Amino acid sequence: MANGSVNKVILIGNLGRDPEIRYLPSGGAIAYLAVATSEKWRDKQTGENREKTEWHRVVLFGKLADIASGYLCKGSQVYIEGQLQTREWDDNGVKRYTTEVVVRIGGTLQMLGGASKSAGSQPAQQNPPPAQPQAQSSQPPMDFEDDIPFAPIGLMYPRHLINVV
């Protein structure tokens, strides 16, 4: 951190539509994602449950864009790490701006489960792994049914991590 500043955005959310893919004249791919994040709370005055959804424009480049186009679709849950950038352009004499989360080298796209193109519209079939013989041990088996005050180890959905190098 030579200059003493940080520009890092972390999002966990769901795609609001399929990725929009464009190609540069050089052949490089760019994917645009619309990622929704929501927060829920109870209004102290009325007691009603409230929810607010924010939409984030996420931009992926190169192979990461190709991967997103092949595996992500509307509803996919993703983990994104990138940088916040604001672009400016001229639209018939009117200056326009947009702020985006840009995932470049050092950024991350992680598919967290849920809807994906590879899953199709059919529910995923889960086959239990074959039983493996357990080694004999003098130690008693670990009891995972006790009251652990934090989340269980493991996830309901498989994770797929893609780092940009």
PDB file of C-alpha atoms in Angstrom:
ATOM      1  CA  MET A   1       0.000   0.000   0.000  1.00  0.00           C
ATOM      2  CA  ALA A   2       2.453   2.601  -1.197  1.00  0.00           C
ATOM      3  CA  ASN A   3      -0.069   5.428  -1.482  1.00  0.00           C
ATOM      4  CA  GLY A   4      -2.084   4.566   1.629  1.00  0.00           C
ATOM      5  CA  SER A   5      -5.411   3.951  -0.087  1.00  0.00           C
ATOM      6  CA  VAL A   6      -7.571   0.927  -0.854  1.00  0.00           C
ATOM      7  CA  ASN A   7     -10.179   0.430  -3.582  1.00  0.00           C
ATOM      8  CA  LYS A   8     -11.776  -2.963  -3.013  1.00  0.00           C
ATOM      9  CA  VAL A   9     -15.407  -3.999  -3.330  1.00  0.00           C
ATOM     10  CA  ILE A  10     -16.775  -7.320  -2.071  1.00  0.00           C
ATOM     11  CA  LEU A  11     -20.272  -8.402  -3.102  1.00  0.00           C
ATOM     12  CA  ILE A  12     -22.335 -11.506  -2.467  1.00  0.00           C
ATOM     13  CA  GLY A  13     -25.539 -11.397  -4.437  1.00  0.00           C
ATOM     14  CA  ASN A  14     -27.663 -12.824  -7.215  1.00  0.00           C
ATOM     15  CA  LEU A  15     -27.672 -12.042 -10.923  1.00  0.00           C
ATOM     16  CA  GLY A  16     -30.784 -10.168 -12.013  1.00  0.00           C
ATOM     17  CA  ARG A  17     -30.363 -11.242 -15.637  1.00  0.00           C
ATOM     18  CA  ASP A  18     -28.104 -13.403 -17.796  1.00  0.00           C
ATOM     19  CA  PRO A  19     -24.596 -11.987 -18.354  1.00  0.00           C
ATOM     20  CA  GLU A  20     -24.338  -9.578 -21.291  1.00  0.00           C
ATOM     21  CA  ILE A  21     -21.273 -10.469 -23.372  1.00  0.00           C
ATOM     22  CA  ARG A  22     -19.528  -8.138 -25.809  1.00  0.00           C
ATOM     23  CA  TYR A  23     -16.344  -8.597 -27.792  1.00  0.00           C
ATOM     24  CA  LEU A  24     -13.630  -6.036 -28.438  1.00  0.00           C
ATOM     25  CA  PRO A  25     -12.145  -5.636 -31.948  1.00  0.00           C
ATOM     26  CA  SER A  26      -9.088  -7.463 -30.573  1.00  0.00           C
ATOM     27  CA  GLY A  27     -11.315 -10.466 -29.768  1.00  0.00           C
ATOM     28  CA  GLY A  28     -11.235 -10.035 -25.993  1.00  0.00           C
ATOM     29  CA  ALA A  29     -14.491 -10.652 -24.139  1.00  0.00           C
ATOM     30  CA  ILE A  30     -16.262  -8.322 -21.712  1.00  0.00           C
ATOM     31  CA  ALA A  31     -19.144  -9.521 -19.529  1.00  0.00           C
ATOM     32  CA  TYR A  32     -21.579  -7.181 -17.808  1.00  0.00           C
ATOM     33  CA  LEU A  33     -23.428  -8.524 -14.772  1.00  0.00           C
ATOM     34  CA  ALA A  34     -26.317  -6.997 -12.847  1.00  0.00           C
ATOM     35  CA  VAL A  35     -25.831  -8.179  -9.249  1.00  0.00           C
ATOM     36  CA  ALA A  36     -28.479  -7.567  -6.587  1.00  0.00           C
ATOM     37  CA  THR A  37     -27.632  -7.360  -2.895  1.00  0.00           C
ATOM     38  CA  SER A  38     -30.357  -7.025  -0.276  1.00  0.00           C
ATOM     39  CA  GLU A  39     -30.546  -6.123   3.369  1.00  0.00           C
ATOM     40  CA  LYS A  40     -33.463  -6.833   5.673  1.00  0.00           C
ATOM     41  CA  TRP A  41     -34.404  -5.186   8.947  1.00  0.00           C
ATOM     42  CA  ARG A  42     -37.325  -4.544  11.250  1.00  0.00           C
ATOM     43  CA  ASP A  43     -38.566  -0.948  11.361  1.00  0.00           C
ATOM     44  CA  LYS A  44     -38.304   0.197  15.017  1.00  0.00           C
ATOM     45  CA  GLN A  45     -41.282   2.535  14.783  1.00  0.00           C
ATOM     46  CA  THR A  46     -43.782   0.342  12.920  1.00  0.00           C
ATOM     47  CA  GLY A  47     -42.422  -3.130  13.690  1.00  0.00           C
ATOM     48  CA  GLU A  48     -42.725  -4.033   9.996  1.00  0.00           C
ATOM     49  CA  ASN A  49     -40.107  -6.059   8.194  1.00  0.00           C
ATOM     50  CA  ARG A  50     -38.294  -3.978   5.566  1.00  0.00           C
ATOM     51  CA  GLU A  51     -36.033  -4.897   2.678  1.00  0.00           C
ATOM     52  CA  LYS A  52     -33.827  -2.779   0.433  1.00  0.00           C
ATOM     53  CA  THR A  53     -32.169  -4.080  -2.722  1.00  0.00           C
ATOM     54  CA  GLU A  54     -29.170  -2.419  -4.348  1.00  0.00           C
ATOM     55  CA  TRP A  55     -28.169  -3.171  -7.943  1.00  0.00           C
ATOM     56  CA  HIS A  56     -24.493  -3.279  -8.879  1.00  0.00           C
ATOM     57  CA  ARG A  57     -23.028  -3.213 -12.377  1.00  0.00           C
ATOM     58  CA  VAL A  58     -20.091  -5.646 -12.504  1.00  0.00           C
ATOM     59  CA  VAL A  59     -17.647  -5.845 -15.412  1.00  0.00           C
ATOM     60  CA  LEU A  60     -15.488  -8.919 -16.131  1.00  0.00           C
ATOM     61  CA  PHE A  61     -12.764  -9.163 -18.769  1.00  0.00           C
ATOM     62  CA  GLY A  62     -11.088 -11.881 -20.864  1.00  0.00           C
ATOM     63  CA  LYS A  63     -11.329 -15.528 -19.835  1.00  0.00           C
ATOM     64  CA  LEU A  64     -13.323 -14.598 -16.765  1.00  0.00           C
ATOM     65  CA  ALA A  65     -15.970 -13.047 -19.042  1.00  0.00           C
ATOM     66  CA  ASP A  66     -16.042 -16.221 -21.162  1.00  0.00           C
ATOM     67  CA  ILE A  67     -16.452 -18.370 -18.053  1.00  0.00           C
ATOM     68  CA  ALA A  68     -19.259 -16.155 -16.760  1.00  0.00           C
ATOM     69  CA  SER A  69     -21.102 -16.420 -20.068  1.00  0.00           C
ATOM     70  CA  GLY A  70     -20.833 -20.220 -19.981  1.00  0.00           C
ATOM     71  CA  TYR A  71     -21.780 -20.874 -16.368  1.00  0.00           C
ATOM     72  CA  LEU A  72     -23.805 -17.958 -14.984  1.00  0.00           C
ATOM     73  CA  CYS A  73     -27.444 -17.097 -15.611  1.00  0.00           C
ATOM     74  CA  LYS A  74     -30.230 -15.096 -14.027  1.00  0.00           C
ATOM     75  CA  GLY A  75     -30.535 -16.106 -10.375  1.00  0.00           C
ATOM     76  CA  SER A  76     -26.956 -17.379  -9.984  1.00  0.00           C
ATOM     77  CA  GLN A  77     -25.440 -16.492  -6.626  1.00  0.00           C
ATOM     78  CA  VAL A  78     -21.918 -15.055  -6.874  1.00  0.00           C
ATOM     79  CA  TYR A  79     -19.110 -13.727  -4.707  1.00  0.00           C
ATOM     80  CA  ILE A  80     -17.269 -10.858  -6.398  1.00  0.00           C
ATOM     81  CA  GLU A  81     -14.079  -9.009  -5.453  1.00  0.00           C
ATOM     82  CA  GLY A  82     -13.127  -6.071  -7.617  1.00  0.00           C
ATOM     83  CA  GLN A  83     -12.493  -2.343  -7.735  1.00  0.00           C
ATOM     84  CA  LEU A  84     -14.959   0.522  -7.896  1.00  0.00           C
ATOM     85  CA  GLN A  85     -14.510   2.631 -11.040  1.00  0.00           C
ATOM     86  CA  THR A  86     -16.523   5.475 -12.540  1.00  0.00           C
ATOM     87  CA  ARG A  87     -16.615   5.938 -16.315  1.00  0.00           C
ATOM     88  CA  GLU A  88     -17.559   9.125 -18.112  1.00  0.00           C
ATOM     89  CA  TRP A  89     -18.690   9.556 -21.720  1.00  0.00           C
ATOM     90  CA  ASP A  90     -20.389  12.108 -23.922  1.00  0.00           C
ATOM     91  CA  ASP A  91     -23.916  11.284 -25.142  1.00  0.00           C
ATOM     92  CA  ASN A  92     -24.879  13.887 -27.771  1.00  0.00           C
ATOM     93  CA  GLY A  93     -23.348  16.723 -25.763  1.00  0.00           C
ATOM     94  CA  VAL A  94     -24.547  15.413 -22.383  1.00  0.00           C
ATOM     95  CA  LYS A  95     -21.936  14.050 -19.982  1.00  0.00           C
ATOM     96  CA  ARG A  96     -22.969  10.645 -18.654  1.00  0.00           C
ATOM     97  CA  TYR A  97     -21.450   8.674 -15.780  1.00  0.00           C
ATOM     98  CA  THR A  98     -21.669   5.131 -14.506  1.00  0.00           C
ATOM     99  CA  THR A  99     -20.049   3.478 -11.521  1.00  0.00           C
ATOM    100  CA  GLU A 100     -19.027  -0.166 -11.895  1.00  0.00           C
ATOM    101  CA  VAL A 101     -17.309  -2.918  -9.956  1.00  0.00           C
ATOM    102  CA  VAL A 102     -14.473  -3.965 -12.269  1.00  0.00           C
ATOM    103  CA  VAL A 103     -12.909  -7.405 -11.839  1.00  0.00           C
ATOM    104  CA  ARG A 104      -9.392  -7.424 -13.279  1.00  0.00           C
ATOM    105  CA  ILE A 105      -6.119  -9.063 -12.284  1.00  0.00           C
ATOM    106  CA  GLY A 106      -6.262  -9.795  -8.571  1.00  0.00           C
ATOM    107  CA  GLY A 107     -10.083  -9.851  -8.556  1.00  0.00           C
ATOM    108  CA  THR A 108     -12.310 -12.831  -7.827  1.00  0.00           C
ATOM    109  CA  LEU A 109     -15.477 -14.366  -9.189  1.00  0.00           C
ATOM    110  CA  GLN A 110     -16.794 -17.248  -7.106  1.00  0.00           C
ATOM    111  CA  MET A 111     -19.948 -19.134  -8.069  1.00  0.00           C
ATOM    112  CA  LEU A 112     -21.767 -19.979  -4.842  1.00  0.00           C
ATOM    113  CA  GLY A 113     -24.472 -22.290  -6.117  1.00  0.00           C
ATOM    114  CA  GLY A 114     -28.089 -21.868  -6.965  1.00  0.00           C
ATOM    115  CA  ALA A 115     -29.093 -21.442 -10.613  1.00  0.00           C
ATOM    116  CA  SER A 116     -26.461 -22.156 -13.261  1.00  0.00           C
ATOM    117  CA  LYS A 117     -26.483 -22.989 -16.944  1.00  0.00           C
ATOM    118  CA  SER A 118     -24.860 -26.346 -16.357  1.00  0.00           C
ATOM    119  CA  ALA A 119     -27.639 -27.338 -13.951  1.00  0.00           C
ATOM    120  CA  GLY A 120     -30.370 -26.633 -16.454  1.00  0.00           C
ATOM    121  CA  SER A 121     -33.954 -26.658 -15.263  1.00  0.00           C
ATOM    122  CA  GLN A 122     -33.740 -30.073 -13.612  1.00  0.00           C
ATOM    123  CA  PRO A 123     -32.788 -30.408  -9.956  1.00  0.00           C
ATOM    124  CA  ALA A 124     -29.260 -31.624  -9.344  1.00  0.00           C
ATOM    125  CA  GLN A 125     -28.952 -35.324  -8.608  1.00  0.00           C
ATOM    126  CA  GLN A 126     -26.899 -36.007  -5.516  1.00  0.00           C
ATOM    127  CA  ASN A 127     -25.376 -39.440  -5.296  1.00  0.00           C
ATOM    128  CA  PRO A 128     -23.915 -40.314  -1.918  1.00  0.00           C
ATOM    129  CA  PRO A 129     -20.217 -41.203  -2.046  1.00  0.00           C
ATOM    130  CA  PRO A 130     -19.440 -44.904  -1.778  1.00  0.00           C
ATOM    131  CA  ALA A 131     -18.826 -46.125   1.731  1.00  0.00           C
ATOM    132  CA  GLN A 132     -15.149 -46.321   2.572  1.00  0.00           C
ATOM    133  CA  PRO A 133     -13.728 -48.580   5.249  1.00  0.00           C
ATOM    134  CA  GLN A 134     -12.742 -46.569   8.289  1.00  0.00           C
ATOM    135  CA  ALA A 135      -9.396 -47.038   9.909  1.00  0.00           C
ATOM    136  CA  GLN A 136      -9.488 -48.502  13.400  1.00  0.00           C
ATOM    137  CA  SER A 137      -8.664 -45.887  15.992  1.00  0.00           C
ATOM    138  CA  SER A 138      -8.367 -45.905  19.748  1.00  0.00           C
ATOM    139  CA  GLN A 139      -9.854 -42.420  19.934  1.00  0.00           C
ATOM    140  CA  PRO A 140     -13.612 -42.013  20.367  1.00  0.00           C
ATOM    141  CA  PRO A 141     -15.521 -40.622  17.370  1.00  0.00           C
ATOM    142  CA  MET A 142     -16.076 -36.872  17.301  1.00  0.00           C
ATOM    143  CA  ASP A 143     -19.581 -35.824  18.316  1.00  0.00           C
ATOM    144  CA  PHE A 144     -20.785 -33.149  15.881  1.00  0.00           C
ATOM    145  CA  GLU A 145     -24.294 -33.062  17.321  1.00  0.00           C
ATOM    146  CA  ASP A 146     -23.348 -30.924  20.308  1.00  0.00           C
ATOM    147  CA  ASP A 147     -24.448 -27.296  20.653  1.00  0.00           C
ATOM    148  CA  ILE A 148     -21.788 -25.480  18.634  1.00  0.00           C
ATOM    149  CA  PRO A 149     -22.480 -21.720  18.789  1.00  0.00           C
ATOM    150  CA  PHE A 150     -21.478 -21.026  15.198  1.00  0.00           C
ATOM    151  CA  ALA A 151     -22.277 -22.119  11.648  1.00  0.00           C
ATOM    152  CA  PRO A 152     -21.589 -25.722  10.652  1.00  0.00           C
ATOM    153  CA  ILE A 153     -18.581 -26.563   8.550  1.00  0.00           C
ATOM    154  CA  GLY A 154     -19.375 -26.974   4.872  1.00  0.00           C
ATOM    155  CA  LEU A 155     -21.924 -25.502   2.518  1.00  0.00           C
ATOM    156  CA  MET A 156     -25.232 -26.516   1.059  1.00  0.00           C
ATOM    157  CA  TYR A 157     -23.956 -25.749  -2.441  1.00  0.00           C
ATOM    158  CA  PRO A 158     -20.580 -26.466  -3.998  1.00  0.00           C
ATOM    159  CA  ARG A 159     -18.333 -23.462  -4.515  1.00  0.00           C
ATOM    160  CA  HIS A 160     -16.344 -22.710  -7.600  1.00  0.00           C
ATOM    161  CA  LEU A 161     -13.525 -20.210  -7.168  1.00  0.00           C
ATOM    162  CA  ILE A 162     -12.031 -18.373 -10.113  1.00  0.00           C
ATOM    163  CA  ASN A 163      -9.121 -16.012  -9.476  1.00  0.00           C
ATOM    164  CA  VAL A 164      -7.834 -13.651 -12.133  1.00  0.00           C
ATOM    165  CA  VAL A 165      -4.091 -13.919 -12.660  1.00  0.00           C
TER     166      VAL A 165
END
